[in-house]
CSV table of C-alpha atoms and ligand atoms in Angstrom, one decimal:
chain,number,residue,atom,x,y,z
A,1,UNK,CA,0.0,0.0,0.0
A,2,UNK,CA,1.4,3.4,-1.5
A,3,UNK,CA,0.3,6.9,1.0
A,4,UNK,CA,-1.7,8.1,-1.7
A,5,UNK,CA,-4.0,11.4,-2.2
A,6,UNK,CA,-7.0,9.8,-0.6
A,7,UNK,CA,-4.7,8.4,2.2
A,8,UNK,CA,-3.7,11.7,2.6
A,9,UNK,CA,-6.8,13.7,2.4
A,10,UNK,CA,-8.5,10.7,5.0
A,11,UNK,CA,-5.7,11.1,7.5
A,12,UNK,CA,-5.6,15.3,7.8
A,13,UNK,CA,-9.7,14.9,8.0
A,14,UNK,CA,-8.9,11.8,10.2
A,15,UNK,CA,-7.0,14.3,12.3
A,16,UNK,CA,-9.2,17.0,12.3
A,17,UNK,CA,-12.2,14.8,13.5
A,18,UNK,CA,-9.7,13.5,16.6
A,19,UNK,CA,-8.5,17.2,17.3
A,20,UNK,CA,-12.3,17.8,17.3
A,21,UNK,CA,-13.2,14.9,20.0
A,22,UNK,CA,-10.5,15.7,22.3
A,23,UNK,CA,-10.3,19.5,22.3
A,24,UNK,CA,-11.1,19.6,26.2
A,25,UNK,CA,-8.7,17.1,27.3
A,26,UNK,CA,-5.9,18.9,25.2
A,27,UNK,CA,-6.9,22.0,27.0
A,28,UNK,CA,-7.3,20.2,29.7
A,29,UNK,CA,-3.6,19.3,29.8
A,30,UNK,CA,-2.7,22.7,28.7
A,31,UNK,CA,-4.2,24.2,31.5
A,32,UNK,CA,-2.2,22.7,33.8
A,33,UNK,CA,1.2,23.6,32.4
A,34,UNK,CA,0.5,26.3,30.3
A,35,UNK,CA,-2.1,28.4,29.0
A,36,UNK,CA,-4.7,26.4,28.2
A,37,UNK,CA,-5.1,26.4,24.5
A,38,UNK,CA,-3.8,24.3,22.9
A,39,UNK,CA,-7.1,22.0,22.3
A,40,UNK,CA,-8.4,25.3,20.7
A,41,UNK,CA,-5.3,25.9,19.0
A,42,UNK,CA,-5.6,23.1,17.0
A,43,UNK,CA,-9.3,23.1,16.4
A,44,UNK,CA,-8.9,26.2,14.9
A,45,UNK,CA,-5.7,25.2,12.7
A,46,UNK,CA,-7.8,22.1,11.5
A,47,UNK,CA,-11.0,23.8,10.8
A,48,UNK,CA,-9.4,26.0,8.8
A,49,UNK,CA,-7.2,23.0,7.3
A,50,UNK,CA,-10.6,21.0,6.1
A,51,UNK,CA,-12.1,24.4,4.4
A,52,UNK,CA,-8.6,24.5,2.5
A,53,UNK,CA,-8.8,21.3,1.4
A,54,UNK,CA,-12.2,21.4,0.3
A,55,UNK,CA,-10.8,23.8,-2.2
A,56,UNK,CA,-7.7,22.1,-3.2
A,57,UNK,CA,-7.4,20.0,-6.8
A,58,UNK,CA,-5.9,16.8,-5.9
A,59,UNK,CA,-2.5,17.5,-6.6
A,60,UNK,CA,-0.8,14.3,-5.2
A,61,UNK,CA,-0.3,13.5,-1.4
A,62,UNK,CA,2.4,15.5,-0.8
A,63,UNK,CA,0.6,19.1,-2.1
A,64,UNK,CA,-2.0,18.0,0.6
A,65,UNK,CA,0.2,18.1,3.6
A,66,UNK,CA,1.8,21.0,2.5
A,67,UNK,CA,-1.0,22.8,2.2
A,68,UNK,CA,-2.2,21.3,5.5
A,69,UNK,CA,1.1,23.0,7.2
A,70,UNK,CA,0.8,25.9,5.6
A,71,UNK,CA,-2.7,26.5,6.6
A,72,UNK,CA,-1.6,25.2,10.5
A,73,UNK,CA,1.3,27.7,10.5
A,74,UNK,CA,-1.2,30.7,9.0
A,75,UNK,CA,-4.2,30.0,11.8
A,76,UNK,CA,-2.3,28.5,14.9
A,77,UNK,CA,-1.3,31.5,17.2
A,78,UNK,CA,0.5,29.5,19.7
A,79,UNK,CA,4.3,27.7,19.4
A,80,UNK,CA,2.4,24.4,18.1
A,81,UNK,CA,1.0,25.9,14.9
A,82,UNK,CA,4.2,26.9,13.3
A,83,UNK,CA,5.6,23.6,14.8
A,84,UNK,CA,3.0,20.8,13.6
A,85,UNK,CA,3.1,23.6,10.5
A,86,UNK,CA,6.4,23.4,9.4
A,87,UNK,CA,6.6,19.3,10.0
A,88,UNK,CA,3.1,18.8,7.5
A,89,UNK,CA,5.1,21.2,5.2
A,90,UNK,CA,8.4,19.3,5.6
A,91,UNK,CA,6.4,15.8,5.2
A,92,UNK,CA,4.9,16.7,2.0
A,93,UNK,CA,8.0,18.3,0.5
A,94,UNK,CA,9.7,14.9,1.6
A,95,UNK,CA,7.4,12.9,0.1
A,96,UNK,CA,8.3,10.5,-2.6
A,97,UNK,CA,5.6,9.8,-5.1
A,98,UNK,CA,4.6,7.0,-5.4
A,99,UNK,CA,5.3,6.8,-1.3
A,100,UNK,CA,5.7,3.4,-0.5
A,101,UNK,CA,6.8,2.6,3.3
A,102,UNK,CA,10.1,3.2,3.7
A,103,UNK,CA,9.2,6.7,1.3
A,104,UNK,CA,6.8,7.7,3.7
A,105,UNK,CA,9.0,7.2,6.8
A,106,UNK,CA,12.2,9.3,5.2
A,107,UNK,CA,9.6,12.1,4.9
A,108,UNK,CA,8.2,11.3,8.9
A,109,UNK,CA,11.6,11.6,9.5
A,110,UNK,CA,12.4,15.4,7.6
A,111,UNK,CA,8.9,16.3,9.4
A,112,UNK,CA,10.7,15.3,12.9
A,113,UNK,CA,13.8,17.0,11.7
A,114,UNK,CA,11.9,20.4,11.0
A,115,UNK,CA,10.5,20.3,14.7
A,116,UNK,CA,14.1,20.0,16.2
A,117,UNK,CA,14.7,22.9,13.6
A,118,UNK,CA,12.6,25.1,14.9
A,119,UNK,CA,11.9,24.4,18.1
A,120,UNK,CA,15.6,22.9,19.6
A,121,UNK,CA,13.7,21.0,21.9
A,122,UNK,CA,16.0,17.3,22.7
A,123,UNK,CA,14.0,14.1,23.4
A,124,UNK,CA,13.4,14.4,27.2
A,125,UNK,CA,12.4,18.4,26.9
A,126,UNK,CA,8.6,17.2,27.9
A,127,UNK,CA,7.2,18.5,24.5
A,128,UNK,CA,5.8,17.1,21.1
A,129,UNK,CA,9.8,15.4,20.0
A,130,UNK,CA,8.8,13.0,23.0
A,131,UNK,CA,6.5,11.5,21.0
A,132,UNK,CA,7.2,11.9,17.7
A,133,UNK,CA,11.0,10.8,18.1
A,134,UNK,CA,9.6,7.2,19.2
A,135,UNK,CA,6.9,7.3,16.9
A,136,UNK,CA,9.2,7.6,14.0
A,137,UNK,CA,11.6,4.7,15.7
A,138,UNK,CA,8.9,1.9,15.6
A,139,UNK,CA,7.6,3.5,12.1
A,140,UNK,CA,11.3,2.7,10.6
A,141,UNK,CA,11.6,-1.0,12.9
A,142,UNK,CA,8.2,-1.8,11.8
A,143,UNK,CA,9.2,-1.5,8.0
A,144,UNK,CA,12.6,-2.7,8.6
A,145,UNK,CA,11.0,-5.9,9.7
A,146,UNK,CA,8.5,-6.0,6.6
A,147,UNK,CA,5.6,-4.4,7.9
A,148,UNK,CA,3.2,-2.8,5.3
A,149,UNK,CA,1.9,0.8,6.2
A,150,UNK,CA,-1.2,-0.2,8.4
A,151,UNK,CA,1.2,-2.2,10.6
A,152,UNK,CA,3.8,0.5,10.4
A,153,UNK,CA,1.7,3.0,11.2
A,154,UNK,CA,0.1,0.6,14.0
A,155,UNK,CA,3.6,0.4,15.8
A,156,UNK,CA,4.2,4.1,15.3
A,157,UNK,CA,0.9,5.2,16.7
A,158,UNK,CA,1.6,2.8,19.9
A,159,UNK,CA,4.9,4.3,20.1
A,160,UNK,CA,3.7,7.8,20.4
A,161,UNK,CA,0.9,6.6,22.7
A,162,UNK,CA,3.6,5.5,24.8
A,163,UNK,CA,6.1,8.5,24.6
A,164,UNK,CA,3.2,10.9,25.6
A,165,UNK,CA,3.1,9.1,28.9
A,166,UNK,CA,6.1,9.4,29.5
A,167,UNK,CA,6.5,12.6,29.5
A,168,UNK,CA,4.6,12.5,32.8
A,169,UNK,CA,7.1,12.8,35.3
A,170,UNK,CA,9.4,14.8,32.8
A,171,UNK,CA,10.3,18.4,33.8
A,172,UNK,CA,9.9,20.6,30.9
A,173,UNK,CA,12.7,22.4,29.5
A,174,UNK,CA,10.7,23.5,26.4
A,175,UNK,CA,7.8,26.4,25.4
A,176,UNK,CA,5.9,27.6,27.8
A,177,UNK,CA,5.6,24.3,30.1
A,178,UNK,CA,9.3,25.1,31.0
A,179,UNK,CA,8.5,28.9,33.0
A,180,UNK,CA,6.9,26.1,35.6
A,181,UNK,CA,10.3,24.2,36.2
A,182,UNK,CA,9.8,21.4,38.8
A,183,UNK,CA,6.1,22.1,38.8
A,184,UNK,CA,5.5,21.0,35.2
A,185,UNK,CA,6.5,17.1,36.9
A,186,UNK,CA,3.8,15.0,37.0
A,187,UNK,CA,1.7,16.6,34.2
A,188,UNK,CA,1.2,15.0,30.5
A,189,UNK,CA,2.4,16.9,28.0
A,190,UNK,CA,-0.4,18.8,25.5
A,191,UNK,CA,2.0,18.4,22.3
A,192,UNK,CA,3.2,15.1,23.1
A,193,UNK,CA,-0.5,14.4,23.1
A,194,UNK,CA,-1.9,15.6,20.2
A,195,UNK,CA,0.9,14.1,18.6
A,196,UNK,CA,-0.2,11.0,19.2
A,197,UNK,CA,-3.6,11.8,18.3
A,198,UNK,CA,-2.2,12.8,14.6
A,199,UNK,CA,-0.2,9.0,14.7
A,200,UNK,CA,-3.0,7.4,15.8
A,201,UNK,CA,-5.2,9.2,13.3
A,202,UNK,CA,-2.8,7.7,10.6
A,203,UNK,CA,-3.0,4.6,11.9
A,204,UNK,CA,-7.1,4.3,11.9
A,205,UNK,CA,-7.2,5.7,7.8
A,206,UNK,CA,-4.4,3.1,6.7
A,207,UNK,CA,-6.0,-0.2,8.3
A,208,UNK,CA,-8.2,-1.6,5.6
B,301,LIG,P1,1.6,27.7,23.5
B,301,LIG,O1,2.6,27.0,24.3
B,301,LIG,O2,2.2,28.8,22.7
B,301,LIG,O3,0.4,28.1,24.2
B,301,LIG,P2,0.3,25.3,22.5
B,301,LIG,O4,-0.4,25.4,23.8
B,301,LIG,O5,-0.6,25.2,21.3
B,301,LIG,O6,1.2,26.6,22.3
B,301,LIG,O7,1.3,24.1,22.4
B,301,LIG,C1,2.0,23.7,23.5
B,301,LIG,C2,2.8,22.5,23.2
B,301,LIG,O8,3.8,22.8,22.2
B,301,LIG,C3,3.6,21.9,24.3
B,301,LIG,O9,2.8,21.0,25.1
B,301,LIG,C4,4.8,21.3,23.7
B,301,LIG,O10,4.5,19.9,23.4
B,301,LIG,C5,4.9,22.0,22.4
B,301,LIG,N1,6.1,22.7,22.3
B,301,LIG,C6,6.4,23.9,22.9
B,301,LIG,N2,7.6,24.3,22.6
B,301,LIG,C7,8.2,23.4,21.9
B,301,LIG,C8,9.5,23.2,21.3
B,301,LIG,N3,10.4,24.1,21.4
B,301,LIG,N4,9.7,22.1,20.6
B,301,LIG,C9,8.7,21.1,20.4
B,301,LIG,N5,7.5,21.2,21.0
B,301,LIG,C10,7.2,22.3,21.7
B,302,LIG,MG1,-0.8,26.8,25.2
């Protein structure tokens, strides 16, 4: 299985819906290390996401996420828009076409890359690298092994599940978590979370 337009199209609408359903538990999270937003945040980045789809010719996957990042990084006040912005924009300029498996994982990977870019943050900073970094990890091992993309994307969605709760008793050293030293211990992180929301997402479009 190639990560086609539709794939593409059915994982940002995929996302949207899942930004949608746990909008109060994102803000839930942000609320108690930072400013409570970031469930509205990204229901406002991926409202405006599905209107510029709904608008878009089907230009091949990769002009869908770009466009999805572009519209994140033009909507999303807070540090996660131009972050999840500039890694959909990085993914679809990454993306091989056809994108079979191991394609779509070298452009996970340049979408991971373009988070460190901007944002510095290390794995262990408490923020949305803590679950994309493992995410990626059991993406590449899963293919490595001879997975096809639902399993891949399986094992990476399980991964990032994973690496969100781990941040739990992290101290933040990152964004706006990191003002609350010790006290941000003990507390989920938002990003981490809604990043694997998006994995997940991807995972739920590419099982048959
Ligand atoms: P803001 O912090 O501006 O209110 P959001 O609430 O939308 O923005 O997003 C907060 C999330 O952004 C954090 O939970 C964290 O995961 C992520 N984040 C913040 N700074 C960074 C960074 N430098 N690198 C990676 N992720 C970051
Ligand atoms: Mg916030």
């Amino acid at each position: 299985m190639d990560f086609d337009t539709r794939l593409a199209q059915a994982w940002v609408r995929a996302a949207a819906a899942a930004v949608g359903e746990e909008q109060e538990r994102l803000t839930e999270l942000d609320s108690a290390i930072g400013d409570g937003d970031h469930g509205s945040n990204l229901q406002r980045g991926f409202t405006a996401v599905l209107a510029a789809l709904d608008g878009l010719d089907p230009a091949g996957p990769g002009a869908v996420l770009t466009r999805t990042g572009t519209t994140l990084i033009s909507k999303v006040g807070g540090a996660s828009g131009p972050l999840y912005g500039k890694a959909f924009r990085a993914l679809g300029a990454a993306l091989p076409e056809p994108a079979d498996p191991a394609g779509f994982g070298d452009a996970l990977a340049a979408g991971l890359q373009a988070v460190r870019d901007l944002g510095k943050a290390e794995p262990g900073d408490k923020t949305i690298v803590d679950a994309y970094t493992p995410a990626l990890a059991a993406f590449r091992a899963a293919v490595a092994a001879g997975a096809d993309l639902p399993q891949a994307a399986a094992a990476a969605a399980d991964a990032a599940e994973q690496g969100a709760r781990d941040t739990v008793p992290l101290q933040a050293r990152k964004g706006r978590a990191s003002y609350l030293g010790p006290r941000s211990v003990g507390h989920q992180d938002p990003g981490a979370t809604s990043t694997a929301l998006l994995f997940r997402a991807l995972a739920d479009v590419t099982t048959p």
